[in-house]
Amino acid sequence: MPQLALYTFGVLKAPLADPGPLTRELHDRGEAVYPEIARQPGYVAHAEPAPGGRGTHFALDWGVWGGFAVPSWYGKGRTRDRVALAATLSVWTDLRLARDAIYSGLHREALNRRHDWFERTGHPPYAFWWVADGAIPTWREGVGRLEHLHDNGPAPYAFTFPRSFAADGTPGSQ
């Protein structure tokens, strides 16, 4: 049975190293959101760096998820003091269950605050695509799907909640 991969990407208004209250609030919120999302029906897994890693997203060992990658339009920096991004890569069993998890609880509360933390870039913040059961998507694949979605709009290759596609490529019924 195919599963859904989801790549999310956002450019932060301030670097992750910024000691300001909004950056701390975003970090604290994220620490609470991940465990709640992981308990949701339909959740399979998300990319996590290997234990004990040090450095920015780019320097960490992501194991089977591949080397960390970002869209070509991200330009805020890759060093510890300049990284200003939030990205996730996850796998789900079902689009409806993913939507229910993402638009509920602590994650919904965080979404309601996204304009406090993230720049409006004119690029889609996420992309879904189908993967074979047990397949692990990579960061580079997620970036490619997000860039394809931006350049071409929703299609079976990369889609959104409002314009989704079934695993067989037929338009979704949302």
Tab-separated table of C-alpha atoms in Angstrom:
chain	number	residue	atom	x	y	z
A	1	MET	CA	0.000	0.000	0.000
A	2	PRO	CA	1.541	3.370	-0.963
A	3	GLN	CA	2.249	5.947	1.687
A	4	LEU	CA	2.496	9.719	1.583
A	5	ALA	CA	5.691	11.691	1.941
A	6	LEU	CA	5.469	15.275	3.172
A	7	TYR	CA	8.211	17.894	2.915
A	8	THR	CA	7.708	21.261	4.621
A	9	PHE	CA	9.979	24.274	4.374
A	10	GLY	CA	9.835	27.778	5.751
A	11	VAL	CA	12.233	30.713	5.927
A	12	LEU	CA	12.382	32.220	9.392
A	13	LYS	CA	12.365	35.946	10.024
A	14	ALA	CA	15.347	35.543	12.382
A	15	PRO	CA	18.180	33.007	12.518
A	16	LEU	CA	17.709	30.008	14.805
A	17	ALA	CA	20.629	31.327	16.881
A	18	ASP	CA	18.771	34.592	17.591
A	19	PRO	CA	18.231	34.802	21.369
A	20	GLY	CA	15.045	36.859	20.940
A	21	PRO	CA	11.706	35.817	22.433
A	22	LEU	CA	10.049	34.890	19.114
A	23	THR	CA	12.848	32.494	18.189
A	24	ARG	CA	12.764	30.906	21.655
A	25	GLU	CA	8.991	30.599	21.421
A	26	LEU	CA	9.207	28.888	18.015
A	27	HIS	CA	11.820	26.451	19.325
A	28	ASP	CA	9.834	25.676	22.478
A	29	ARG	CA	6.652	25.185	20.467
A	30	GLY	CA	8.424	22.810	18.094
A	31	GLU	CA	9.724	20.718	20.982
A	32	ALA	CA	6.112	20.135	22.106
A	33	VAL	CA	4.590	19.658	18.633
A	34	TYR	CA	6.773	16.787	17.406
A	35	PRO	CA	5.815	14.275	20.129
A	36	GLU	CA	2.123	15.140	19.719
A	37	ILE	CA	2.257	14.666	15.930
A	38	ALA	CA	4.065	11.331	16.346
A	39	ARG	CA	1.096	9.985	18.355
A	40	GLN	CA	-1.461	10.821	15.659
A	41	PRO	CA	-3.216	8.132	13.611
A	42	GLY	CA	-1.651	7.855	10.177
A	43	TYR	CA	1.794	9.046	11.255
A	44	VAL	CA	4.602	6.669	10.224
A	45	ALA	CA	7.946	8.470	10.747
A	46	HIS	CA	9.878	11.704	10.302
A	47	ALA	CA	13.479	12.582	9.541
A	48	GLU	CA	15.623	12.894	12.616
A	49	PRO	CA	19.380	13.336	12.771
A	50	ALA	CA	21.501	10.566	14.262
A	51	PRO	CA	21.982	10.920	18.029
A	52	GLY	CA	24.957	12.940	19.175
A	53	GLY	CA	25.217	15.046	16.041
A	54	ARG	CA	26.431	18.596	16.352
A	55	GLY	CA	26.100	21.558	14.042
A	56	THR	CA	23.446	22.951	11.784
A	57	HIS	CA	20.951	21.013	9.710
A	58	PHE	CA	23.554	20.811	6.934
A	59	ALA	CA	26.255	19.194	9.094
A	60	LEU	CA	24.096	16.536	10.735
A	61	ASP	CA	23.918	12.858	9.794
A	62	TRP	CA	20.342	12.179	8.664
A	63	GLY	CA	20.946	8.489	7.938
A	64	VAL	CA	18.508	6.956	5.425
A	65	TRP	CA	16.842	10.352	4.915
A	66	GLY	CA	19.952	11.511	3.028
A	67	GLY	CA	21.953	14.691	3.234
A	68	PHE	CA	20.041	17.783	4.265
A	69	ALA	CA	18.936	19.932	1.333
A	70	VAL	CA	17.032	23.181	0.867
A	71	PRO	CA	15.242	24.798	-2.084
A	72	SER	CA	17.359	26.833	-4.486
A	73	TRP	CA	15.609	30.034	-3.416
A	74	TYR	CA	16.757	29.756	0.228
A	75	GLY	CA	19.600	32.218	0.757
A	76	LYS	CA	19.755	33.129	4.431
A	77	GLY	CA	22.792	31.080	5.319
A	78	ARG	CA	24.071	27.677	6.290
A	79	THR	CA	26.288	28.442	9.279
A	80	ARG	CA	25.180	28.064	12.893
A	81	ASP	CA	24.741	31.818	13.368
A	82	ARG	CA	22.878	32.415	10.076
A	83	VAL	CA	20.586	29.394	9.518
A	84	ALA	CA	17.024	30.726	9.395
A	85	LEU	CA	14.825	27.849	8.324
A	86	ALA	CA	12.428	25.202	9.524
A	87	ALA	CA	12.042	22.012	7.519
A	88	THR	CA	10.418	18.643	8.096
A	89	LEU	CA	10.249	15.414	6.142
A	90	SER	CA	7.693	12.816	7.190
A	91	VAL	CA	5.722	9.783	6.048
A	92	TRP	CA	1.974	9.231	6.516
A	93	THR	CA	-0.467	6.445	5.701
A	94	ASP	CA	-3.315	8.645	4.539
A	95	LEU	CA	-3.911	12.219	3.398
A	96	ARG	CA	-7.032	12.693	5.528
A	97	LEU	CA	-5.236	11.501	8.659
A	98	ALA	CA	-2.280	13.776	7.907
A	99	ARG	CA	-4.631	16.745	7.483
A	100	ASP	CA	-6.431	15.917	10.726
A	101	ALA	CA	-3.113	15.761	12.608
A	102	ILE	CA	-1.635	18.902	11.062
A	103	TYR	CA	-4.734	21.039	11.572
A	104	SER	CA	-5.380	20.073	15.191
A	105	GLY	CA	-3.824	20.443	18.624
A	106	LEU	CA	-0.500	22.152	19.192
A	107	HIS	CA	0.396	22.111	15.506
A	108	ARG	CA	-2.736	24.064	14.615
A	109	GLU	CA	-1.883	26.584	17.322
A	110	ALA	CA	1.603	26.919	15.801
A	111	LEU	CA	0.139	27.341	12.304
A	112	ASN	CA	-1.961	30.199	13.606
A	113	ARG	CA	1.292	31.935	14.627
A	114	ARG	CA	3.307	31.146	11.469
A	115	HIS	CA	3.277	34.759	10.238
A	116	ASP	CA	5.010	35.821	13.454
A	117	TRP	CA	7.929	33.474	12.749
A	118	PHE	CA	8.122	32.924	8.989
A	119	GLU	CA	8.688	35.162	6.006
A	120	ARG	CA	6.144	35.162	3.205
A	121	THR	CA	8.243	33.900	0.323
A	122	GLY	CA	5.754	33.348	-2.479
A	123	HIS	CA	6.741	29.674	-2.511
A	124	PRO	CA	4.594	26.769	-1.332
A	125	PRO	CA	5.381	25.781	2.267
A	126	TYR	CA	4.853	22.058	1.696
A	127	ALA	CA	4.474	19.278	-0.853
A	128	PHE	CA	3.019	15.777	-0.685
A	129	TRP	CA	3.827	12.831	-2.968
A	130	TRP	CA	3.237	9.099	-2.912
A	131	VAL	CA	5.994	6.608	-2.046
A	132	ALA	CA	6.018	2.827	-1.995
A	133	ASP	CA	5.203	1.238	1.350
A	134	GLY	CA	8.397	1.157	3.400
A	135	ALA	CA	10.245	3.630	1.151
A	136	ILE	CA	12.102	6.439	2.882
A	137	PRO	CA	11.999	9.790	1.067
A	138	THR	CA	15.138	11.923	1.101
A	139	TRP	CA	15.621	15.601	1.795
A	140	ARG	CA	16.763	16.120	-1.811
A	141	GLU	CA	13.641	14.415	-3.100
A	142	GLY	CA	11.493	16.667	-0.897
A	143	VAL	CA	13.227	19.777	-2.221
A	144	GLY	CA	12.713	18.579	-5.798
A	145	ARG	CA	9.013	17.983	-5.180
A	146	LEU	CA	8.538	21.398	-3.547
A	147	GLU	CA	10.354	23.182	-6.374
A	148	HIS	CA	8.299	21.228	-8.934
A	149	LEU	CA	5.100	22.235	-7.152
A	150	HIS	CA	6.176	25.886	-7.224
A	151	ASP	CA	7.129	25.779	-10.915
A	152	ASN	CA	4.271	23.625	-12.246
A	153	GLY	CA	1.429	23.654	-9.740
A	154	PRO	CA	-0.185	20.610	-8.143
A	155	ALA	CA	0.140	17.337	-10.043
A	156	PRO	CA	0.494	13.678	-9.064
A	157	TYR	CA	4.253	14.333	-8.750
A	158	ALA	CA	3.766	16.960	-5.983
A	159	PHE	CA	0.510	18.205	-4.512
A	160	THR	CA	-1.212	19.998	-1.642
A	161	PHE	CA	-4.227	19.382	0.572
A	162	PRO	CA	-6.615	21.466	-1.580
A	163	ARG	CA	-5.330	19.990	-4.865
A	164	SER	CA	-4.491	16.395	-4.032
A	165	PHE	CA	-4.050	13.239	-6.065
A	166	ALA	CA	-4.629	9.589	-5.276
A	167	ALA	CA	-1.770	7.117	-5.511
A	168	ASP	CA	-2.942	6.127	-9.004
A	169	GLY	CA	-2.641	9.753	-10.179
A	170	THR	CA	-6.343	10.554	-10.263
A	171	PRO	CA	-7.428	13.858	-8.720
A	172	GLY	CA	-8.354	13.653	-5.036
A	173	SER	CA	-11.856	14.101	-3.747
A	174	GLN	CA	-11.223	16.873	-1.223
